[in-house]
Short mmCIF file of C-alpha atoms in Angstrom, two decimals:
data_model
loop_
_atom_site.label_atom_id
_atom_site.label_comp_id
_atom_site.label_asym_id
_atom_site.label_seq_id
_atom_site.Cartn_x
_atom_site.Cartn_y
_atom_site.Cartn_z
CA VAL A 1 -31.55 5.59 -33.77
CA GLN A 2 -30.46 4.29 -30.47
CA ILE A 3 -29.55 6.70 -28.04
CA ASN A 4 -27.78 6.73 -24.27
CA SER A 5 -30.93 8.98 -22.85
CA ASP A 6 -28.38 9.72 -19.83
CA GLU A 7 -26.08 11.26 -22.66
CA LEU A 8 -29.21 13.27 -24.06
CA ASP A 9 -29.07 17.05 -24.38
CA ILE A 10 -32.93 17.63 -25.62
CA SER A 11 -31.76 21.24 -25.98
CA LEU A 12 -30.13 20.93 -28.44
CA TYR A 13 -33.21 19.78 -30.54
CA ASN A 14 -35.00 22.61 -29.92
CA SER A 15 -38.11 20.17 -30.06
CA ASP A 16 -41.64 20.85 -28.77
CA ILE A 17 -42.34 16.86 -28.94
CA ILE A 18 -40.03 13.97 -28.48
CA VAL A 19 -41.02 10.75 -29.80
CA SER A 20 -39.16 7.40 -28.00
CA ARG A 21 -39.66 4.07 -26.50
CA ALA A 22 -39.77 1.76 -23.57
CA PHE A 23 -36.51 2.81 -21.27
CA THR A 24 -35.44 5.74 -22.80
CA ALA A 25 -38.75 7.27 -23.09
CA THR A 26 -39.46 6.97 -19.27
CA GLU A 27 -36.22 7.90 -18.65
CA LEU A 28 -36.66 11.53 -20.60
CA LYS A 29 -40.26 12.19 -19.09
CA LYS A 30 -38.36 11.76 -15.71
CA ARG A 31 -36.04 14.29 -16.64
CA HIS A 32 -37.72 16.58 -18.96
CA GLN A 33 -41.25 17.21 -17.69
CA ASN A 34 -41.67 20.65 -19.57
CA ILE A 35 -41.52 18.40 -22.98
CA PRO A 36 -44.24 16.41 -24.01
CA ILE A 37 -42.01 12.38 -24.53
CA VAL A 38 -44.37 10.01 -26.77
CA GLU A 39 -43.92 6.75 -26.10
CA ILE A 40 -44.02 4.49 -29.04
CA PRO A 41 -46.30 1.58 -28.21
CA ILE A 42 -44.99 -2.22 -28.53
CA THR A 43 -47.99 -3.81 -30.07
CA THR A 44 -49.02 -7.65 -30.43
CA ILE A 45 -47.69 -7.50 -34.25
CA ASP A 46 -44.39 -6.25 -33.08
CA VAL A 47 -44.20 -8.84 -30.29
CA ILE A 48 -45.51 -11.42 -33.01
CA SER A 49 -42.85 -10.48 -35.41
CA SER A 50 -40.74 -10.96 -33.02
CA VAL A 51 -41.86 -14.61 -32.13
CA ARG A 52 -41.70 -15.37 -35.97
CA ILE A 53 -37.88 -14.73 -35.92
CA LEU A 54 -37.55 -16.73 -32.69
CA GLN A 55 -40.01 -19.49 -33.70
CA LYS A 56 -37.20 -20.62 -36.79
CA GLU A 57 -34.82 -21.46 -33.90
CA ASN A 58 -37.08 -22.50 -31.97
CA PRO A 59 -37.88 -26.08 -33.52
CA HIS A 60 -39.89 -27.67 -30.54
CA ASN A 61 -42.15 -24.07 -29.73
CA GLU A 62 -40.48 -24.41 -26.49
CA PRO A 63 -41.79 -21.11 -24.70
CA ILE A 64 -40.66 -17.83 -25.22
CA ALA A 65 -40.39 -14.81 -22.09
CA LEU A 66 -40.92 -11.51 -23.36
CA ILE A 67 -39.44 -8.90 -21.36
CA GLY A 68 -40.55 -5.15 -21.50
CA PHE A 69 -41.40 -2.22 -19.81
CA GLY A 70 -44.89 -1.57 -18.39
CA ASP A 71 -47.86 -3.62 -18.88
CA ILE A 72 -47.40 -6.90 -21.51
CA THR A 73 -49.22 -9.06 -20.46
CA TYR A 74 -51.98 -8.46 -23.41
CA GLN A 75 -49.59 -8.52 -25.79
CA ALA A 76 -48.18 -11.35 -24.51
CA HIS A 77 -51.15 -13.44 -24.12
CA THR A 78 -52.91 -12.22 -27.81
CA ALA A 79 -49.41 -13.57 -29.38
CA SER A 80 -49.45 -16.13 -27.62
CA GLN A 81 -52.59 -17.13 -28.94
CA LEU A 82 -52.37 -16.20 -32.60
CA CYS A 83 -48.55 -17.92 -32.87
CA ASN A 84 -49.44 -20.82 -30.68
CA ILE A 85 -46.66 -21.00 -28.20
CA ASN A 86 -46.66 -19.86 -24.74
CA ILE A 87 -45.27 -16.41 -24.46
CA VAL A 88 -44.86 -15.17 -20.76
CA PRO A 89 -44.48 -11.93 -19.89
CA PHE A 90 -42.04 -10.31 -17.57
CA THR A 91 -42.03 -6.46 -16.61
CA CYS A 92 -38.69 -4.33 -16.00
CA TYR A 93 -39.31 -2.12 -13.20
CA ILE A 94 -37.80 1.35 -14.36
CA LYS A 95 -36.56 1.97 -10.49
CA ASN A 96 -33.64 -1.08 -10.86
CA MET A 97 -32.98 -1.71 -14.39
CA ASP A 98 -29.26 -1.09 -14.57
CA ASN A 99 -27.52 -3.82 -16.17
CA ASN A 100 -26.88 -5.37 -12.80
CA ALA A 101 -30.19 -5.98 -11.95
CA LEU A 102 -30.93 -6.87 -15.98
CA SER A 103 -28.47 -9.62 -15.85
CA LYS A 104 -29.48 -10.90 -12.53
CA LEU A 105 -33.64 -10.87 -14.36
CA LEU A 106 -31.71 -12.92 -17.34
CA ASP A 107 -30.57 -15.01 -14.58
CA ASP A 108 -33.99 -15.79 -13.24
CA ILE A 109 -35.84 -16.36 -16.42
CA SER A 110 -33.33 -18.82 -17.82
CA THR A 111 -32.91 -20.62 -14.29
CA LYS A 112 -37.00 -21.14 -14.79
CA GLY A 113 -36.05 -22.62 -18.06
CA PHE A 114 -36.57 -20.12 -20.91
CA LYS A 115 -34.20 -20.46 -23.55
CA TYR A 116 -35.67 -17.44 -25.68
CA ILE A 117 -35.84 -14.09 -25.30
CA ILE A 118 -38.01 -11.24 -26.59
CA GLY A 119 -37.12 -7.50 -25.37
CA GLY A 120 -35.07 -4.08 -26.41
CA MET A 121 -31.92 -3.51 -27.49
CA ARG A 122 -30.10 -4.24 -23.86
CA ILE A 123 -31.77 -7.01 -23.04
CA VAL A 124 -31.53 -8.88 -26.40
CA GLU A 125 -27.52 -8.03 -26.32
CA MET A 126 -27.52 -9.63 -22.42
CA ALA A 127 -29.38 -12.48 -23.56
CA ARG A 128 -26.81 -13.25 -26.29
CA LYS A 129 -24.14 -13.53 -23.98
CA LYS A 130 -25.36 -15.27 -21.85
CA ASN A 131 -25.72 -17.93 -24.88
CA LEU A 132 -29.89 -17.65 -25.35
CA HIS A 133 -31.98 -17.34 -28.60
CA ALA A 134 -32.98 -13.06 -28.53
CA ALA A 135 -35.05 -11.19 -30.97
CA PHE A 136 -35.26 -7.68 -30.82
CA ILE A 137 -39.00 -5.96 -30.67
CA GLN A 138 -38.84 -4.14 -34.05
CA CYS A 139 -41.36 -1.45 -33.91
CA GLY A 140 -43.96 -2.12 -36.87
CA ARG A 141 -45.58 0.79 -38.87
CA GLU A 142 -48.63 0.35 -36.69
CA SER A 143 -46.22 1.63 -33.56
CA ILE A 144 -44.46 4.35 -35.21
CA TRP A 145 -48.14 5.40 -36.83
CA ILE A 146 -49.76 5.37 -33.61
CA ALA A 147 -46.67 7.63 -31.80
CA ILE A 148 -46.70 9.91 -34.58
CA THR A 149 -50.54 10.44 -34.69
CA GLU A 150 -50.35 11.59 -30.91
CA ALA A 151 -47.05 13.64 -31.32
CA LYS A 152 -48.99 15.39 -33.91
CA HIS A 153 -52.58 15.93 -31.58
CA ILE A 154 -50.49 17.38 -29.05
CA ALA A 155 -48.25 19.45 -31.01
CA ARG A 156 -51.61 21.13 -32.79
CA ILE A 157 -52.87 21.49 -28.97
CA ARG A 158 -49.89 23.76 -27.34
CA ARG A 159 -49.57 25.85 -30.69
CA MET A 160 -53.05 26.29 -30.11
CA GLU A 161 -52.21 27.20 -26.33
CA ARG A 162 -49.10 29.65 -27.50
CA GLU A 163 -52.10 31.30 -29.77
CA ARG A 164 -54.04 32.15 -27.06
CA ALA A 165 -51.00 32.77 -24.94
CA ALA A 166 -49.95 35.59 -27.67
CA HIS A 167 -53.64 36.86 -27.92
CA PHE A 168 -54.03 37.56 -24.16
CA GLU A 169 -50.45 38.97 -24.08
CA THR A 170 -51.18 41.21 -26.92
CA ILE A 171 -54.54 42.28 -25.39
CA LEU A 172 -52.68 42.78 -22.04
CA ASN A 173 -49.71 44.65 -23.70
CA HIS A 174 -52.39 47.28 -25.23
CA SER A 175 -54.60 48.12 -22.07
CA ARG A 176 -54.67 50.97 -20.47
CA GLU A 177 -55.55 49.65 -17.40
CA GLY A 178 -53.20 48.04 -15.10
CA ILE A 179 -53.56 44.54 -14.97
CA ILE A 180 -51.95 42.43 -12.00
CA SER A 181 -52.29 38.48 -12.04
CA THR A 182 -51.10 36.38 -9.02
CA ASP A 183 -51.30 32.41 -7.82
CA VAL A 184 -53.21 30.88 -5.66
CA ASN A 185 -50.74 31.68 -2.60
CA ASN A 186 -51.16 36.04 -3.92
CA LYS A 187 -47.93 35.76 -5.52
CA ILE A 188 -47.81 38.53 -8.36
CA ILE A 189 -46.94 36.09 -11.58
CA HIS A 190 -47.60 39.38 -14.12
#
C-alpha cells in the first residue's frame, strides 16, 4: 500500500513496529522516533528484476540510471555484472527531495544521456511524464522476508523489555520501603 507519509497518522494503527520502504520509511523515522520503523531493503535481486523489465524496451543495452535513497552502489554494481549492462546509481538525499528536486534530478540524468530509469513510485511517474522509460523497483520476497524477520526480532526484544518493566513495577508496588529513582540530573522520575 502506498501511503503519503505527510498524511499518515500512525497512532490509528496502535502498532509496535512499522515496516516501510525508502522515502516513506525515512520520513516516518524522522517523525516518529519512539516507534521502530523497519525499512524494507532494496536487494540486488529487486534491481535485477527491474532491469529485466527495462531490457525489453532497451534493445541496444543502453545504460540504466538507478535512483534510490541511501547507498545503492553495491546493488547497481552487482546487477550491472549479472545483467551485462551498465547500471549507474544516483542517490537521492532526503532533505531536498520534494517534487521540484526530483524533477531537476531527472532532468540532470536525462541530460547525461540516460533514457532508462529504475526507481520508486514518484520517480517512475515523473520519469514517464518526461518520456523516459522507467521501471518501479518491486520489493521481492527476499526483501520482505528480511524486513519481517527484523521486525519480529525487534518485537521480541520490546516484549521482553515490557515484561521486565512490568516485573520491576510489581516489585516496587509491593515493597514496604520507600524507593526514589532519579535521572542523571538528580530529577526524580519514579
